[in-house]
Amino acid sequence: MQKKDDVYLFLTLFSALREFTKYHQKESYAELELEAYKKISYDKGLVKQWVRKNEKVGTIDCFELLLYHYSLKPYHLLVMGRSLLGYEVFVDRKDFENLIDFLNIFNELFWVKKVYPESETFAY
């Protein structure tokens, strides 16, 4: 039975790490969008267009990165908690810094300030 448990643990960890590769693929996109945002942040209309353009990335593709993987350890993102493996698995937050900054700005604009209230995401 030990072999089956080891396979399950390996596949679970592998799946979590694969999810992080999906997030990491958005890193260069986030860098470009941060640069674009800095140029238009003074204009409410352009900011709304920026939020609309990035809605899928911010609400579907990468939303869970900060929700489930943000760690109180300042240099790491939590890949997997202690409950499954008996120890925590982290990745370096520095490798996701543009995406984290992008998501923080997007979340503030979209969820807190609601600059794009007609979004279907708000339709309950």
mmCIF file of C-alpha atoms in Angstrom:
data_model
loop_
_atom_site.group_PDB
_atom_site.id
_atom_site.type_symbol
_atom_site.label_atom_id
_atom_site.label_comp_id
_atom_site.label_asym_id
_atom_site.label_seq_id
_atom_site.Cartn_x
_atom_site.Cartn_y
_atom_site.Cartn_z
ATOM 1 C CA MET A 1 0.000 0.000 0.000
ATOM 2 C CA GLN A 2 2.948 2.358 0.598
ATOM 3 C CA LYS A 3 3.744 2.453 -3.114
ATOM 4 C CA LYS A 4 0.220 3.629 -3.956
ATOM 5 C CA ASP A 5 0.436 6.373 -1.315
ATOM 6 C CA ASP A 6 3.802 7.518 -2.678
ATOM 7 C CA VAL A 7 2.390 7.718 -6.196
ATOM 8 C CA TYR A 8 -0.568 9.750 -4.951
ATOM 9 C CA LEU A 9 1.711 12.174 -3.097
ATOM 10 C CA PHE A 10 4.010 12.526 -6.086
ATOM 11 C CA LEU A 11 1.129 13.167 -8.488
ATOM 12 C CA THR A 12 -0.434 15.702 -6.125
ATOM 13 C CA LEU A 13 2.836 17.603 -5.777
ATOM 14 C CA PHE A 14 3.469 17.363 -9.506
ATOM 15 C CA SER A 15 0.013 18.783 -10.208
ATOM 16 C CA ALA A 16 0.620 21.705 -7.840
ATOM 17 C CA LEU A 17 3.983 22.471 -9.445
ATOM 18 C CA ARG A 18 2.393 22.252 -12.890
ATOM 19 C CA GLU A 19 -0.124 24.855 -11.773
ATOM 20 C CA PHE A 20 2.780 27.139 -10.889
ATOM 21 C CA THR A 21 4.256 26.750 -14.356
ATOM 22 C CA LYS A 22 0.919 27.998 -15.685
ATOM 23 C CA TYR A 23 1.226 31.064 -13.469
ATOM 24 C CA HIS A 24 4.840 31.598 -14.412
ATOM 25 C CA GLN A 25 3.929 31.646 -18.103
ATOM 26 C CA LYS A 26 1.974 34.850 -17.356
ATOM 27 C CA GLU A 27 4.996 36.607 -15.839
ATOM 28 C CA SER A 28 6.182 38.353 -19.020
ATOM 29 C CA TYR A 29 2.585 39.285 -19.913
ATOM 30 C CA ALA A 30 2.176 40.826 -16.460
ATOM 31 C CA GLU A 31 5.399 42.796 -16.881
ATOM 32 C CA LEU A 32 4.127 44.317 -20.140
ATOM 33 C CA GLU A 33 0.733 45.098 -18.638
ATOM 34 C CA LEU A 34 2.332 46.784 -15.629
ATOM 35 C CA GLU A 35 4.293 49.024 -17.975
ATOM 36 C CA ALA A 36 1.104 49.820 -19.885
ATOM 37 C CA TYR A 37 -0.763 50.566 -16.665
ATOM 38 C CA LYS A 38 1.902 53.011 -15.478
ATOM 39 C CA LYS A 39 1.397 55.010 -18.670
ATOM 40 C CA ILE A 40 -2.402 55.226 -18.353
ATOM 41 C CA SER A 41 -3.017 55.173 -14.585
ATOM 42 C CA TYR A 42 -4.023 58.846 -14.570
ATOM 43 C CA ASP A 43 -6.966 58.315 -16.976
ATOM 44 C CA LYS A 44 -10.109 56.622 -15.585
ATOM 45 C CA GLY A 45 -11.378 55.621 -19.019
ATOM 46 C CA LEU A 46 -8.093 54.021 -20.034
ATOM 47 C CA VAL A 47 -7.802 52.288 -16.665
ATOM 48 C CA LYS A 48 -11.251 50.791 -17.173
ATOM 49 C CA GLN A 49 -10.161 49.527 -20.616
ATOM 50 C CA TRP A 50 -7.013 48.048 -19.040
ATOM 51 C CA VAL A 51 -9.082 46.248 -16.409
ATOM 52 C CA ARG A 52 -11.516 44.975 -19.051
ATOM 53 C CA LYS A 53 -8.630 43.726 -21.189
ATOM 54 C CA ASN A 54 -7.078 41.906 -18.226
ATOM 55 C CA GLU A 55 -10.257 40.554 -16.668
ATOM 56 C CA LYS A 56 -9.677 36.933 -17.717
ATOM 57 C CA VAL A 57 -6.112 36.888 -16.425
ATOM 58 C CA GLY A 58 -7.073 38.571 -13.148
ATOM 59 C CA THR A 59 -10.292 36.711 -12.391
ATOM 60 C CA ILE A 60 -9.802 33.278 -13.970
ATOM 61 C CA ASP A 61 -6.259 32.460 -15.072
ATOM 62 C CA CYS A 62 -4.327 33.706 -12.037
ATOM 63 C CA PHE A 63 -6.865 34.619 -9.370
ATOM 64 C CA GLU A 64 -5.972 31.673 -7.134
ATOM 65 C CA LEU A 65 -2.266 32.522 -7.020
ATOM 66 C CA LEU A 66 -2.707 35.130 -4.304
ATOM 67 C CA LEU A 67 -5.781 33.532 -2.775
ATOM 68 C CA TYR A 68 -4.314 30.093 -2.049
ATOM 69 C CA HIS A 69 -0.562 30.419 -2.422
ATOM 70 C CA TYR A 70 0.360 33.701 -0.771
ATOM 71 C CA SER A 71 2.605 33.008 2.191
ATOM 72 C CA LEU A 72 3.430 34.959 5.295
ATOM 73 C CA LYS A 73 7.044 34.081 4.567
ATOM 74 C CA PRO A 74 8.192 37.209 2.728
ATOM 75 C CA TYR A 75 10.235 35.524 0.007
ATOM 76 C CA HIS A 76 8.094 32.534 -0.864
ATOM 77 C CA LEU A 77 4.814 31.376 -2.343
ATOM 78 C CA LEU A 78 3.246 28.273 -0.861
ATOM 79 C CA VAL A 79 2.932 25.419 -3.343
ATOM 80 C CA MET A 80 1.626 22.845 -0.916
ATOM 81 C CA GLY A 81 0.816 22.939 2.764
ATOM 82 C CA ARG A 82 2.046 20.691 5.513
ATOM 83 C CA SER A 83 -1.116 18.595 5.830
ATOM 84 C CA LEU A 84 -0.395 16.340 2.846
ATOM 85 C CA LEU A 85 3.361 15.817 2.855
ATOM 86 C CA GLY A 86 4.213 16.627 6.455
ATOM 87 C CA TYR A 87 6.203 19.676 5.326
ATOM 88 C CA GLU A 88 5.571 22.779 3.258
ATOM 89 C CA VAL A 89 6.756 23.267 -0.307
ATOM 90 C CA PHE A 90 7.535 26.800 -1.507
ATOM 91 C CA VAL A 91 8.729 28.578 -4.641
ATOM 92 C CA ASP A 92 10.637 31.836 -4.710
ATOM 93 C CA ARG A 93 8.248 34.777 -4.850
ATOM 94 C CA LYS A 94 10.823 36.756 -6.830
ATOM 95 C CA ASP A 95 10.099 34.555 -9.862
ATOM 96 C CA PHE A 96 6.511 35.834 -9.838
ATOM 97 C CA GLU A 97 7.054 39.462 -8.812
ATOM 98 C CA ASN A 98 5.516 41.043 -11.929
ATOM 99 C CA LEU A 99 2.473 38.798 -11.752
ATOM 100 C CA ILE A 100 2.001 39.519 -8.048
ATOM 101 C CA ASP A 101 2.248 43.283 -8.633
ATOM 102 C CA PHE A 102 -0.124 42.989 -11.593
ATOM 103 C CA LEU A 103 -2.658 41.007 -9.543
ATOM 104 C CA ASN A 104 -2.471 43.422 -6.623
ATOM 105 C CA ILE A 105 -3.215 46.375 -8.914
ATOM 106 C CA PHE A 106 -5.884 44.482 -10.830
ATOM 107 C CA ASN A 107 -7.597 43.280 -7.638
ATOM 108 C CA GLU A 108 -7.646 46.776 -6.179
ATOM 109 C CA LEU A 109 -9.173 48.213 -9.350
ATOM 110 C CA PHE A 110 -11.560 45.363 -10.119
ATOM 111 C CA TRP A 111 -12.739 44.085 -6.736
ATOM 112 C CA VAL A 112 -12.269 47.072 -4.432
ATOM 113 C CA LYS A 113 -12.755 50.166 -6.598
ATOM 114 C CA LYS A 114 -15.010 48.320 -9.088
ATOM 115 C CA VAL A 115 -13.874 50.409 -12.045
ATOM 116 C CA TYR A 116 -15.562 47.934 -14.404
ATOM 117 C CA PRO A 117 -18.897 47.263 -12.644
ATOM 118 C CA GLU A 118 -20.679 46.078 -15.780
ATOM 119 C CA SER A 119 -18.403 43.039 -15.903
ATOM 120 C CA GLU A 120 -20.269 39.750 -16.034
ATOM 121 C CA THR A 121 -18.085 38.600 -13.140
ATOM 122 C CA PHE A 122 -20.247 40.764 -10.868
ATOM 123 C CA ALA A 123 -23.487 39.245 -12.166
ATOM 124 C CA TYR A 124 -24.745 36.893 -9.486
#
